[in-house]
Amino acid sequence: QVQLVESGGGSVQAGGSLTLSCVASGSLYHDYCRGWFRQVPGKEPEEVARLDDDGSTSYADSVKGRFTISKDNAKNTLYLQMNSLKPEDTAMYYCTAAADCGWLLLRSYSYWGQGTQVTVSS
């Protein structure tokens, strides 16, 4: 059974930085696609960043140049470094994993953490 546990969220002023962490336990293979999603109440989850098993990354246009996704296989931990935060970055952030990047949003084929709240004030 795979468990993903996020941490590092909090409240910050616009322009500030936060680093989210996601520790994985259980049988999560290092070649899984990993991602960060965010969601605000009443809206669908939005993919923020993904890290494929070949090391390639992709980002939502809204966070390019500000957010960086990375992982430490030795620590089974995925990170999201968030700089120059804006009020519109306020959301619940979720760590995800799937055998294929195309499955990240498919709940039946992916793993999701419980989320960590990020609040950015102006």
CSV table of N, CA and C in Angstrom, one decimal:
chain,number,residue,atom,x,y,z
A,1,GLN,N,0.8,-1.2,0.0
A,1,GLN,CA,0.0,0.0,0.0
A,1,GLN,C,0.9,1.2,0.0
A,2,VAL,N,0.7,2.1,-1.0
A,2,VAL,CA,1.5,3.3,-1.1
A,2,VAL,C,0.8,4.4,-0.3
A,3,GLN,N,1.6,5.2,0.4
A,3,GLN,CA,1.1,6.4,1.1
A,3,GLN,C,2.0,7.6,0.7
A,4,LEU,N,1.3,8.7,0.5
A,4,LEU,CA,2.0,9.9,0.2
A,4,LEU,C,1.6,10.9,1.2
A,5,VAL,N,2.6,11.5,1.9
A,5,VAL,CA,2.3,12.5,2.9
A,5,VAL,C,3.0,13.8,2.6
A,6,GLU,N,2.2,14.9,2.4
A,6,GLU,CA,2.8,16.2,2.1
A,6,GLU,C,3.0,17.0,3.4
A,7,SER,N,3.9,17.9,3.3
A,7,SER,CA,4.2,18.9,4.3
A,7,SER,C,4.8,20.1,3.7
A,8,GLY,N,4.9,21.1,4.5
A,8,GLY,CA,5.6,22.4,4.1
A,8,GLY,C,4.7,23.5,3.7
A,9,GLY,N,3.4,23.3,3.7
A,9,GLY,CA,2.5,24.3,3.4
A,9,GLY,C,2.4,25.4,4.5
A,10,GLY,N,1.7,26.4,4.3
A,10,GLY,CA,1.6,27.5,5.3
A,10,GLY,C,1.1,28.8,4.7
A,11,SER,N,1.2,29.8,5.5
A,11,SER,CA,0.8,31.1,5.0
A,11,SER,C,2.1,32.0,4.8
A,12,VAL,N,2.0,32.7,3.7
A,12,VAL,CA,3.2,33.5,3.3
A,12,VAL,C,2.7,34.8,2.6
A,13,GLN,N,3.5,35.8,2.6
A,13,GLN,CA,3.1,37.0,1.9
A,13,GLN,C,3.6,36.9,0.4
A,14,ALA,N,2.9,37.6,-0.4
A,14,ALA,CA,3.2,37.6,-1.8
A,14,ALA,C,4.7,38.0,-2.0
A,15,GLY,N,5.4,37.2,-2.9
A,15,GLY,CA,6.8,37.4,-3.1
A,15,GLY,C,7.6,36.4,-2.3
A,16,GLY,N,7.0,35.8,-1.4
A,16,GLY,CA,7.7,34.8,-0.5
A,16,GLY,C,7.9,33.5,-1.1
A,17,SER,N,8.5,32.6,-0.4
A,17,SER,CA,8.8,31.2,-0.9
A,17,SER,C,8.4,30.2,0.1
A,18,LEU,N,8.1,29.0,-0.4
A,18,LEU,CA,7.8,27.8,0.4
A,18,LEU,C,8.3,26.6,-0.4
A,19,THR,N,8.7,25.6,0.4
A,19,THR,CA,9.1,24.3,-0.2
A,19,THR,C,8.2,23.2,0.3
A,20,LEU,N,7.5,22.6,-0.6
A,20,LEU,CA,6.6,21.5,-0.2
A,20,LEU,C,7.4,20.2,-0.3
A,21,SER,N,7.1,19.3,0.6
A,21,SER,CA,7.8,17.9,0.6
A,21,SER,C,6.7,16.9,0.5
A,22,CYS,N,7.0,15.8,-0.1
A,22,CYS,CA,6.1,14.6,-0.1
A,22,CYS,C,6.9,13.4,0.1
A,23,VAL,N,6.6,12.7,1.2
A,23,VAL,CA,7.3,11.5,1.5
A,23,VAL,C,6.5,10.3,1.1
A,24,ALA,N,7.1,9.4,0.4
A,24,ALA,CA,6.3,8.2,-0.1
A,24,ALA,C,6.7,7.0,0.7
A,25,SER,N,5.8,6.2,1.1
A,25,SER,CA,6.0,4.9,1.8
A,25,SER,C,5.3,3.8,1.1
A,26,GLY,N,5.8,2.6,1.2
A,26,GLY,CA,5.2,1.5,0.5
A,26,GLY,C,5.9,1.2,-0.8
A,27,SER,N,5.2,0.5,-1.7
A,27,SER,CA,5.8,0.0,-2.9
A,27,SER,C,5.7,1.0,-4.0
A,28,LEU,N,6.3,2.1,-3.9
A,28,LEU,CA,6.3,3.2,-4.9
A,28,LEU,C,7.6,3.1,-5.7
A,29,TYR,N,7.6,2.7,-6.9
A,29,TYR,CA,8.8,2.5,-7.7
A,29,TYR,C,9.4,3.9,-8.1
A,30,HIS,N,10.7,3.9,-8.1
A,30,HIS,CA,11.4,5.1,-8.5
A,30,HIS,C,11.1,5.6,-9.9
A,31,ASP,N,10.6,4.7,-10.7
A,31,ASP,CA,10.4,5.1,-12.1
A,31,ASP,C,9.0,5.6,-12.3
A,32,TYR,N,8.2,5.7,-11.3
A,32,TYR,CA,6.9,6.3,-11.4
A,32,TYR,C,6.9,7.8,-11.8
A,33,CYS,N,5.9,8.2,-12.5
A,33,CYS,CA,5.8,9.6,-12.8
A,33,CYS,C,5.3,10.3,-11.5
A,34,ARG,N,5.8,11.4,-11.2
A,34,ARG,CA,5.4,12.1,-10.0
A,34,ARG,C,4.9,13.5,-10.3
A,35,GLY,N,3.9,14.0,-9.6
A,35,GLY,CA,3.4,15.3,-9.9
A,35,GLY,C,2.9,16.0,-8.7
A,36,TRP,N,2.7,17.3,-8.9
A,36,TRP,CA,2.0,18.2,-7.9
A,36,TRP,C,0.8,18.8,-8.6
A,37,PHE,N,-0.3,18.7,-7.9
A,37,PHE,CA,-1.6,19.3,-8.3
A,37,PHE,C,-2.0,20.3,-7.2
A,38,ARG,N,-2.9,21.2,-7.6
A,38,ARG,CA,-3.5,22.1,-6.6
A,38,ARG,C,-4.9,22.3,-6.9
A,39,GLN,N,-5.7,22.6,-5.9
A,39,GLN,CA,-7.1,22.7,-6.0
A,39,GLN,C,-7.7,23.8,-5.1
A,40,VAL,N,-8.6,24.6,-5.6
A,40,VAL,CA,-9.3,25.5,-4.8
A,40,VAL,C,-10.7,25.1,-4.8
A,41,PRO,N,-11.5,25.4,-3.7
A,41,PRO,CA,-12.8,25.0,-3.6
A,41,PRO,C,-13.7,25.3,-4.8
A,42,GLY,N,-14.4,24.3,-5.3
A,42,GLY,CA,-15.3,24.6,-6.4
A,42,GLY,C,-14.7,24.5,-7.8
A,43,LYS,N,-13.4,24.2,-7.8
A,43,LYS,CA,-12.7,24.0,-9.1
A,43,LYS,C,-12.1,22.6,-9.2
A,44,GLU,N,-11.8,22.2,-10.4
A,44,GLU,CA,-11.1,21.0,-10.7
A,44,GLU,C,-9.6,21.1,-10.3
A,45,PRO,N,-9.0,20.0,-10.0
A,45,PRO,CA,-7.6,20.0,-9.7
A,45,PRO,C,-6.8,20.5,-10.9
A,46,GLU,N,-5.8,21.3,-10.6
A,46,GLU,CA,-4.9,21.8,-11.7
A,46,GLU,C,-3.5,21.2,-11.6
A,47,GLU,N,-3.0,20.7,-12.6
A,47,GLU,CA,-1.6,20.2,-12.6
A,47,GLU,C,-0.7,21.3,-12.5
A,48,VAL,N,0.2,21.3,-11.6
A,48,VAL,CA,1.2,22.4,-11.4
A,48,VAL,C,2.5,22.0,-12.0
A,49,ALA,N,3.0,20.8,-11.7
A,49,ALA,CA,4.3,20.3,-12.2
A,49,ALA,C,4.3,18.8,-12.2
A,50,ARG,N,5.1,18.2,-13.1
A,50,ARG,CA,5.3,16.8,-13.2
A,50,ARG,C,6.8,16.5,-13.4
A,51,LEU,N,7.1,15.3,-12.9
A,51,LEU,CA,8.5,14.8,-13.1
A,51,LEU,C,8.4,13.4,-13.6
A,52,ASP,N,8.8,13.2,-14.8
A,52,ASP,CA,8.7,11.9,-15.4
A,52,ASP,C,9.9,11.0,-15.0
A,53,ASP,N,9.8,9.7,-15.3
A,53,ASP,CA,10.8,8.8,-14.8
A,53,ASP,C,12.1,9.0,-15.6
A,54,ASP,N,12.1,9.7,-16.7
A,54,ASP,CA,13.4,10.0,-17.4
A,54,ASP,C,14.0,11.3,-17.0
A,55,GLY,N,13.4,11.9,-16.0
A,55,GLY,CA,13.9,13.1,-15.4
A,55,GLY,C,13.4,14.4,-16.1
A,56,SER,N,12.6,14.2,-17.1
A,56,SER,CA,12.0,15.4,-17.8
A,56,SER,C,10.9,16.0,-16.9
A,57,THR,N,10.8,17.3,-17.0
A,57,THR,CA,9.8,18.0,-16.2
A,57,THR,C,8.9,18.9,-17.0
A,58,SER,N,7.7,19.2,-16.5
A,58,SER,CA,6.8,20.1,-17.2
A,58,SER,C,6.1,20.9,-16.1
A,59,TYR,N,5.7,22.1,-16.5
A,59,TYR,CA,5.1,23.0,-15.5
A,59,TYR,C,3.9,23.7,-16.2
A,60,ALA,N,2.9,24.1,-15.3
A,60,ALA,CA,1.8,24.9,-15.8
A,60,ALA,C,2.4,26.3,-16.2
A,61,ASP,N,1.8,26.9,-17.2
A,61,ASP,CA,2.3,28.2,-17.6
A,61,ASP,C,2.3,29.2,-16.5
A,62,SER,N,1.4,29.1,-15.6
A,62,SER,CA,1.2,30.0,-14.5
A,62,SER,C,2.3,30.0,-13.5
A,63,VAL,N,3.1,28.9,-13.5
A,63,VAL,CA,4.2,28.7,-12.5
A,63,VAL,C,5.6,28.6,-13.1
A,64,LYS,N,5.6,28.6,-14.4
A,64,LYS,CA,7.0,28.5,-15.0
A,64,LYS,C,7.9,29.6,-14.6
A,65,GLY,N,9.1,29.2,-14.3
A,65,GLY,CA,10.1,30.1,-13.8
A,65,GLY,C,10.0,30.5,-12.4
A,66,ARG,N,9.0,30.0,-11.7
A,66,ARG,CA,8.8,30.3,-10.3
A,66,ARG,C,8.9,29.0,-9.4
A,67,PHE,N,8.4,27.9,-9.9
A,67,PHE,CA,8.3,26.6,-9.2
A,67,PHE,C,9.3,25.7,-9.8
A,68,THR,N,9.8,24.8,-9.0
A,68,THR,CA,10.7,23.7,-9.4
A,68,THR,C,10.4,22.4,-8.7
A,69,ILE,N,10.2,21.4,-9.5
A,69,ILE,CA,9.9,20.1,-9.0
A,69,ILE,C,11.2,19.3,-9.0
A,70,SER,N,11.4,18.5,-7.9
A,70,SER,CA,12.6,17.6,-7.9
A,70,SER,C,12.3,16.5,-6.9
A,71,LYS,N,13.2,15.5,-6.9
A,71,LYS,CA,13.0,14.4,-6.0
A,71,LYS,C,14.3,13.8,-5.5
A,72,ASP,N,14.3,13.2,-4.4
A,72,ASP,CA,15.4,12.5,-3.8
A,72,ASP,C,15.0,11.1,-3.6
A,73,ASN,N,15.5,10.2,-4.5
A,73,ASN,CA,15.1,8.8,-4.4
A,73,ASN,C,15.6,8.2,-3.1
A,74,ALA,N,16.7,8.6,-2.6
A,74,ALA,CA,17.3,8.0,-1.4
A,74,ALA,C,16.3,8.3,-0.2
A,75,LYS,N,15.7,9.4,-0.2
A,75,LYS,CA,14.8,9.8,0.8
A,75,LYS,C,13.3,9.5,0.5
A,76,ASN,N,13.0,9.0,-0.7
A,76,ASN,CA,11.7,8.7,-1.1
A,76,ASN,C,10.8,10.0,-1.0
A,77,THR,N,11.4,11.1,-1.4
A,77,THR,CA,10.8,12.4,-1.2
A,77,THR,C,10.7,13.2,-2.5
A,78,LEU,N,9.6,13.8,-2.7
A,78,LEU,CA,9.3,14.7,-3.9
A,78,LEU,C,9.2,16.1,-3.3
A,79,TYR,N,9.8,17.1,-4.0
A,79,TYR,CA,9.7,18.4,-3.6
A,79,TYR,C,9.1,19.4,-4.6
A,80,LEU,N,8.6,20.5,-4.1
A,80,LEU,CA,8.1,21.5,-4.9
A,80,LEU,C,8.6,22.8,-4.3
A,81,GLN,N,9.6,23.4,-4.9
A,81,GLN,CA,10.2,24.7,-4.5
A,81,GLN,C,9.3,25.8,-5.2
A,82,MET,N,8.7,26.7,-4.4
A,82,MET,CA,7.9,27.7,-4.9
A,82,MET,C,8.4,29.1,-4.5
A,83,ASN,N,8.8,29.8,-5.5
A,83,ASN,CA,9.3,31.2,-5.3
A,83,ASN,C,8.4,32.2,-5.9
A,84,SER,N,8.6,33.5,-5.5
A,84,SER,CA,7.8,34.6,-6.0
A,84,SER,C,6.3,34.3,-5.9
A,85,LEU,N,5.9,33.8,-4.8
A,85,LEU,CA,4.5,33.4,-4.7
A,85,LEU,C,3.5,34.5,-4.8
A,86,LYS,N,2.4,34.2,-5.4
A,86,LYS,CA,1.3,35.2,-5.7
A,86,LYS,C,0.0,34.7,-5.0
A,87,PRO,N,-0.9,35.7,-4.7
A,87,PRO,CA,-2.1,35.3,-4.1
A,87,PRO,C,-2.9,34.2,-4.9
A,88,GLU,N,-2.8,34.2,-6.2
A,88,GLU,CA,-3.5,33.2,-7.0
A,88,GLU,C,-2.9,31.8,-6.9
A,89,ASP,N,-1.7,31.7,-6.2
A,89,ASP,CA,-1.2,30.4,-5.9
A,89,ASP,C,-1.8,29.7,-4.7
A,90,THR,N,-2.7,30.5,-4.0
A,90,THR,CA,-3.4,29.9,-2.8
A,90,THR,C,-4.3,28.8,-3.2
A,91,ALA,N,-4.0,27.6,-2.6
A,91,ALA,CA,-4.8,26.4,-2.9
A,91,ALA,C,-4.3,25.3,-2.0
A,92,MET,N,-5.0,24.2,-2.1
A,92,MET,CA,-4.5,22.9,-1.4
A,92,MET,C,-3.6,22.2,-2.4
A,93,TYR,N,-2.5,21.9,-2.0
A,93,TYR,CA,-1.5,21.2,-2.9
A,93,TYR,C,-1.4,19.7,-2.6
A,94,TYR,N,-1.5,18.9,-3.7
A,94,TYR,CA,-1.5,17.5,-3.6
A,94,TYR,C,-0.3,16.9,-4.3
A,95,CYS,N,0.3,15.9,-3.7
A,95,CYS,CA,1.4,15.1,-4.3
A,95,CYS,C,0.8,13.9,-4.9
A,96,THR,N,1.2,13.5,-6.1
A,96,THR,CA,0.6,12.4,-6.8
A,96,THR,C,1.7,11.5,-7.4
A,97,ALA,N,1.3,10.3,-7.7
A,97,ALA,CA,2.2,9.3,-8.4
A,97,ALA,C,1.4,8.4,-9.2
A,98,ALA,N,2.0,8.0,-10.3
A,98,ALA,CA,1.3,7.0,-11.2
A,98,ALA,C,2.4,6.3,-12.1
A,99,ALA,N,2.0,5.2,-12.6
A,99,ALA,CA,3.0,4.4,-13.4
A,99,ALA,C,3.2,5.1,-14.8
A,100,ASP,N,2.2,6.0,-15.1
A,100,ASP,CA,2.3,6.7,-16.4
A,100,ASP,C,1.8,8.1,-16.1
A,101,CYS,N,2.5,9.1,-16.7
A,101,CYS,CA,2.1,10.5,-16.4
A,101,CYS,C,0.7,10.8,-16.9
A,102,GLY,N,0.3,10.1,-17.9
A,102,GLY,CA,-1.1,10.3,-18.4
A,102,GLY,C,-2.2,9.9,-17.4
A,103,TRP,N,-1.8,9.2,-16.4
A,103,TRP,CA,-2.7,8.6,-15.4
A,103,TRP,C,-2.8,9.5,-14.1
A,104,LEU,N,-2.0,10.5,-14.0
A,104,LEU,CA,-1.9,11.2,-12.7
A,104,LEU,C,-3.2,11.7,-12.2
A,105,LEU,N,-4.1,12.1,-13.1
A,105,LEU,CA,-5.4,12.7,-12.7
A,105,LEU,C,-6.5,11.6,-12.6
A,106,LEU,N,-6.1,10.4,-12.9
A,106,LEU,CA,-7.1,9.3,-12.8
A,106,LEU,C,-7.0,8.7,-11.5
A,107,ARG,N,-7.9,8.9,-10.6
A,107,ARG,CA,-7.8,8.5,-9.2
A,107,ARG,C,-7.7,7.0,-9.1
A,108,SER,N,-8.3,6.2,-10.0
A,108,SER,CA,-8.2,4.8,-9.9
A,108,SER,C,-6.8,4.2,-10.3
A,109,TYR,N,-6.0,5.1,-11.0
A,109,TYR,CA,-4.7,4.6,-11.4
A,109,TYR,C,-3.6,5.4,-10.9
A,110,SER,N,-3.9,6.2,-9.8
A,110,SER,CA,-2.8,7.0,-9.3
A,110,SER,C,-2.9,7.0,-7.8
A,111,TYR,N,-1.9,7.5,-7.1
A,111,TYR,CA,-1.9,7.7,-5.7
A,111,TYR,C,-1.8,9.2,-5.4
A,112,TRP,N,-2.6,9.6,-4.4
A,112,TRP,CA,-2.7,11.0,-4.0
A,112,TRP,C,-2.4,11.1,-2.5
A,113,GLY,N,-1.8,12.2,-2.1
A,113,GLY,CA,-1.7,12.5,-0.6
A,113,GLY,C,-2.9,13.2,-0.2
A,114,GLN,N,-2.9,13.6,1.1
A,114,GLN,CA,-4.0,14.3,1.7
A,114,GLN,C,-4.0,15.8,1.5
A,115,GLY,N,-2.9,16.3,1.0
A,115,GLY,CA,-2.8,17.7,0.7
A,115,GLY,C,-2.2,18.5,1.8
A,116,THR,N,-1.6,19.7,1.4
A,116,THR,CA,-1.1,20.7,2.3
A,116,THR,C,-1.5,22.0,1.8
A,117,GLN,N,-2.0,22.9,2.7
A,117,GLN,CA,-2.6,24.1,2.3
A,117,GLN,C,-1.5,25.2,2.1
A,118,VAL,N,-1.6,25.9,1.1
A,118,VAL,CA,-0.7,27.1,0.8
A,118,VAL,C,-1.6,28.3,0.7
A,119,THR,N,-1.3,29.3,1.5
A,119,THR,CA,-2.1,30.6,1.5
A,119,THR,C,-1.1,31.7,1.3
A,120,VAL,N,-1.4,32.5,0.2
A,120,VAL,CA,-0.5,33.6,-0.1
A,120,VAL,C,-1.3,34.9,0.0
A,121,SER,N,-0.9,35.8,0.9
A,121,SER,CA,-1.6,37.0,1.1
A,121,SER,C,-0.9,38.2,0.4
A,122,SER,N,-1.7,39.1,0.0
A,122,SER,CA,-1.2,40.3,-0.8
A,122,SER,C,-0.7,41.4,0.1
